[in-house]
Coordinates of N, CA and C in Angstrom, one line a residue:
M1 N 23.0 -89.6 -100.3 CA 22.8 -88.4 -101.0 C 23.6 -88.4 -102.3
S2 N 23.0 -87.9 -103.3 CA 23.7 -87.9 -104.6 C 24.6 -86.7 -104.8
S3 N 25.4 -86.8 -105.8 CA 26.4 -85.7 -106.1 C 25.6 -84.5 -106.5
P4 N 26.1 -83.3 -106.3 CA 25.4 -82.1 -106.8 C 25.4 -82.1 -108.3
S5 N 24.4 -81.6 -108.9 CA 24.2 -81.5 -110.3 C 23.9 -80.1 -110.8
K6 N 24.7 -79.6 -111.8 CA 24.4 -78.3 -112.3 C 23.0 -78.3 -113.0
T7 N 22.6 -79.4 -113.6 CA 21.3 -79.4 -114.3 C 20.2 -79.3 -113.3
T8 N 20.2 -80.1 -112.3 CA 19.2 -80.1 -111.2 C 19.2 -78.8 -110.5
G9 N 20.3 -78.3 -110.2 CA 20.4 -77.0 -109.5 C 19.8 -75.9 -110.4
Q10 N 20.1 -75.9 -111.7 CA 19.5 -74.8 -112.5 C 18.0 -75.0 -112.6
K11 N 17.6 -76.2 -112.7 CA 16.1 -76.4 -112.8 C 15.4 -75.9 -111.5
N12 N 16.0 -76.2 -110.3 CA 15.4 -75.8 -109.1 C 15.5 -74.2 -108.9
S13 N 16.6 -73.7 -109.4 CA 16.7 -72.2 -109.4 C 15.6 -71.5 -110.2
M14 N 15.4 -72.1 -111.4 CA 14.4 -71.5 -112.3 C 13.0 -71.7 -111.7
L15 N 12.7 -72.9 -111.3 CA 11.4 -73.2 -110.7 C 11.1 -72.3 -109.5
G16 N 12.1 -72.2 -108.6 CA 12.0 -71.3 -107.5 C 11.7 -69.9 -107.8
S17 N 12.4 -69.4 -108.8 CA 12.2 -68.0 -109.3 C 10.7 -67.8 -109.8
M18 N 10.3 -68.8 -110.5 CA 8.9 -68.8 -111.1 C 7.9 -68.8 -109.9
K19 N 8.1 -69.7 -108.9 CA 7.2 -69.7 -107.8 C 7.2 -68.4 -107.0
E20 N 8.3 -67.8 -106.9 CA 8.5 -66.5 -106.1 C 7.7 -65.5 -106.9
T21 N 7.8 -65.4 -108.2 CA 7.2 -64.4 -109.0 C 5.7 -64.6 -108.9
V22 N 5.2 -65.8 -109.1 CA 3.7 -66.1 -109.0 C 3.2 -65.7 -107.6
G23 N 4.0 -66.1 -106.6 CA 3.5 -65.8 -105.3 C 3.4 -64.3 -105.0
N24 N 4.4 -63.6 -105.5 CA 4.4 -62.1 -105.3 C 3.2 -61.5 -106.1
M25 N 3.0 -62.0 -107.3 CA 1.9 -61.5 -108.2 C 0.5 -61.6 -107.5
F26 N 0.3 -62.8 -106.8 CA -1.0 -63.0 -106.2 C -1.0 -62.8 -104.7
G27 N 0.0 -62.3 -104.2 CA 0.0 -62.0 -102.7 C 0.1 -63.3 -101.9
A28 N 0.6 -64.4 -102.4 CA 0.8 -65.6 -101.7 C 2.2 -65.6 -101.1
R29 N 2.3 -65.1 -99.9 CA 3.6 -64.9 -99.3 C 4.3 -66.3 -99.0
D30 N 3.6 -67.3 -98.6 CA 4.2 -68.6 -98.4 C 4.8 -69.2 -99.7
M31 N 4.0 -69.0 -100.8 CA 4.5 -69.5 -102.0 C 5.8 -68.8 -102.5
A32 N 5.8 -67.5 -102.3 CA 6.9 -66.6 -102.7 C 8.1 -67.0 -101.8
Q33 N 7.9 -67.3 -100.5 CA 9.0 -67.7 -99.6 C 9.6 -69.0 -100.0
R34 N 8.7 -70.0 -100.3 CA 9.1 -71.3 -100.8 C 9.9 -71.2 -102.1
G35 N 9.5 -70.3 -102.9 CA 10.2 -70.1 -104.2 C 11.6 -69.5 -104.0
R36 N 11.7 -68.6 -103.1 CA 13.0 -68.0 -102.7 C 13.9 -69.1 -102.2
E37 N 13.4 -69.9 -101.3 CA 14.2 -71.0 -100.7 C 14.6 -72.0 -101.8
Q38 N 13.7 -72.4 -102.7 CA 14.1 -73.3 -103.8 C 15.1 -72.7 -104.7
H39 N 14.9 -71.4 -105.0 CA 15.9 -70.8 -105.9 C 17.3 -70.8 -105.2
A40 N 17.3 -70.4 -103.9 CA 18.6 -70.4 -103.2 C 19.3 -71.8 -103.2
A41 N 18.4 -72.8 -102.9 CA 18.9 -74.2 -102.9 C 19.5 -74.6 -104.2
G42 N 18.8 -74.2 -105.3 CA 19.3 -74.5 -106.6 C 20.6 -73.8 -107.0
E43 N 20.7 -72.6 -106.6 CA 22.0 -71.8 -106.8 C 23.1 -72.5 -106.0
A44 N 22.8 -72.9 -104.8 CA 23.9 -73.5 -104.0 C 24.3 -74.9 -104.6
E45 N 23.3 -75.6 -105.2 CA 23.7 -76.9 -105.8 C 24.5 -76.7 -107.1
V46 N 24.2 -75.6 -107.8 CA 25.0 -75.3 -109.0 C 26.5 -75.0 -108.6
K47 N 26.6 -74.2 -107.5 CA 28.0 -73.8 -107.1 C 28.7 -75.0 -106.6
A48 N 28.0 -75.9 -105.9 CA 28.7 -77.1 -105.3 C 29.1 -78.0 -106.5
A49 N 28.3 -78.2 -107.5 CA 28.6 -79.0 -108.7 C 29.8 -78.4 -109.4
K50 N 29.8 -77.1 -109.5 CA 31.0 -76.4 -110.2 C 32.3 -76.7 -109.4
A51 N 32.2 -76.5 -108.1 CA 33.4 -76.7 -107.2 C 33.9 -78.2 -107.4
Q52 N 32.9 -79.1 -107.4 CA 33.3 -80.5 -107.5 C 34.0 -80.8 -108.9
G53 N 33.4 -80.2 -109.9 CA 34.0 -80.4 -111.3 C 35.3 -79.8 -111.4
Y54 N 35.5 -78.6 -110.8 CA 36.8 -77.9 -110.8 C 37.8 -78.7 -110.1
A55 N 37.5 -79.3 -108.9 CA 38.4 -80.1 -108.2 C 38.8 -81.4 -108.9
E56 N 37.8 -82.0 -109.6 CA 38.1 -83.1 -110.4 C 39.1 -82.8 -111.6
G57 N 38.8 -81.6 -112.2 CA 39.7 -81.1 -113.2 C 41.1 -80.9 -112.7
T58 N 41.2 -80.4 -111.6 CA 42.6 -80.2 -111.0 C 43.3 -81.5 -110.8
A59 N 42.6 -82.5 -110.3 CA 43.2 -83.8 -110.1 C 43.6 -84.4 -111.4
D60 N 42.8 -84.3 -112.4 CA 43.2 -84.8 -113.7 C 44.4 -84.0 -114.3
R61 N 44.5 -82.7 -114.1 CA 45.7 -82.0 -114.5 C 46.9 -82.4 -113.8
V62 N 46.9 -82.6 -112.5 CA 48.0 -83.0 -111.7 C 48.5 -84.4 -112.1
V63 N 47.6 -85.4 -112.2 CA 48.0 -86.7 -112.5 C 48.4 -86.8 -114.0
G64 N 47.8 -86.1 -114.8 CA 48.2 -86.1 -116.2 C 49.6 -85.5 -116.4
K65 N 49.9 -84.4 -115.7 CA 51.2 -83.8 -115.8 C 52.3 -84.8 -115.3
K66 N 52.0 -85.4 -114.2 CA 52.9 -86.4 -113.6 C 53.2 -87.5 -114.6
D67 N 52.1 -88.1 -115.2 CA 52.3 -89.1 -116.1 C 53.0 -88.7 -117.4
A68 N 52.8 -87.5 -117.8 CA 53.5 -87.0 -119.0 C 55.0 -86.8 -118.7
V69 N 55.3 -86.3 -117.5 CA 56.7 -86.1 -117.2 C 57.4 -87.5 -117.0
V70 N 56.8 -88.4 -116.3 CA 57.4 -89.7 -116.1 C 57.6 -90.4 -117.5
G71 N 56.6 -90.3 -118.3 CA 56.7 -90.9 -119.7 C 57.8 -90.3 -120.4
A72 N 58.0 -88.9 -120.3 CA 59.1 -88.3 -121.1 C 60.4 -88.7 -120.5
V73 N 60.6 -88.8 -119.2 CA 61.8 -89.2 -118.6 C 62.2 -90.6 -118.9
T74 N 61.2 -91.5 -118.9 CA 61.5 -92.9 -119.1 C 61.5 -93.3 -120.6
G75 N 61.1 -92.3 -121.4 CA 61.0 -92.6 -122.9 C 59.7 -93.4 -123.3
D76 N 58.8 -93.5 -122.4 CA 57.5 -94.2 -122.7 C 56.5 -93.2 -123.3
T77 N 56.5 -93.1 -124.6 CA 55.7 -92.2 -125.4 C 54.2 -92.4 -125.2
T78 N 53.8 -93.7 -124.9 CA 52.4 -94.0 -124.7 C 51.9 -93.3 -123.4
Q79 N 52.7 -93.5 -122.3 CA 52.4 -92.8 -121.1 C 52.4 -91.3 -121.2
Q80 N 53.4 -90.8 -121.9 CA 53.5 -89.4 -122.1 C 52.3 -88.8 -122.8
T81 N 51.9 -89.5 -123.8 CA 50.7 -89.0 -124.6 C 49.4 -89.1 -123.8
A82 N 49.3 -90.2 -123.1 CA 48.1 -90.4 -122.2 C 48.1 -89.3 -121.1
G83 N 49.3 -89.0 -120.6 CA 49.4 -88.0 -119.5 C 49.0 -86.6 -120.1
N84 N 49.5 -86.3 -121.3 CA 49.1 -85.0 -121.9 C 47.6 -84.9 -122.1
A85 N 47.0 -86.0 -122.6 CA 45.6 -86.0 -122.9 C 44.8 -85.8 -121.6
R86 N 45.2 -86.4 -120.5 CA 44.5 -86.3 -119.2 C 44.7 -84.9 -118.7
Q87 N 45.9 -84.3 -118.9 CA 46.1 -83.0 -118.4 C 45.2 -82.0 -119.2
E88 N 45.1 -82.2 -120.5 CA 44.2 -81.3 -121.3 C 42.7 -81.5 -120.9
K89 N 42.3 -82.7 -120.6 CA 41.0 -83.0 -120.1 C 40.7 -82.2 -118.8
G90 N 41.7 -82.3 -117.9 CA 41.5 -81.5 -116.7 C 41.4 -80.0 -116.9
E91 N 42.2 -79.5 -117.8 CA 42.1 -78.1 -118.1 C 40.7 -77.7 -118.6
R92 N 40.2 -78.5 -119.5 CA 38.9 -78.3 -120.1 C 37.8 -78.3 -119.0
K93 N 37.9 -79.3 -118.1 CA 37.0 -79.5 -117.0 C 37.0 -78.3 -116.1
Q94 N 38.2 -77.8 -115.8 CA 38.3 -76.6 -115.0 C 37.7 -75.4 -115.6
E95 N 37.9 -75.2 -116.9 CA 37.3 -74.1 -117.7 C 35.7 -74.2 -117.6
W96 N 35.2 -75.3 -117.8 CA 33.7 -75.5 -117.8 C 33.1 -75.2 -116.4
N97 N 33.9 -75.3 -115.4 CA 33.4 -75.2 -114.0 C 33.9 -74.0 -113.3
K98 N 34.3 -73.0 -114.0 CA 34.7 -71.7 -113.4 C 33.5 -71.0 -112.8

């Protein structure tokens, strides 16, 4: 099974909504039900992808902070700079996945 994807989830959500609308317009209850199910599955995939992205961002923040602190304590400016960059990357990833 592949990782959840916001893009795929949004596509399925939109297609499901369209199927549901068409099904309701023409009285095709089976089509409307399949559309609702596809929409719900798409929304669930978007939420799962956001949760995964947020968790990855958290990991980057923690490891980045640790590297920055170790670099500062040991005087290794390269490690400190890399740690700060990774921490900022994690913060951005968390913001994108709220």
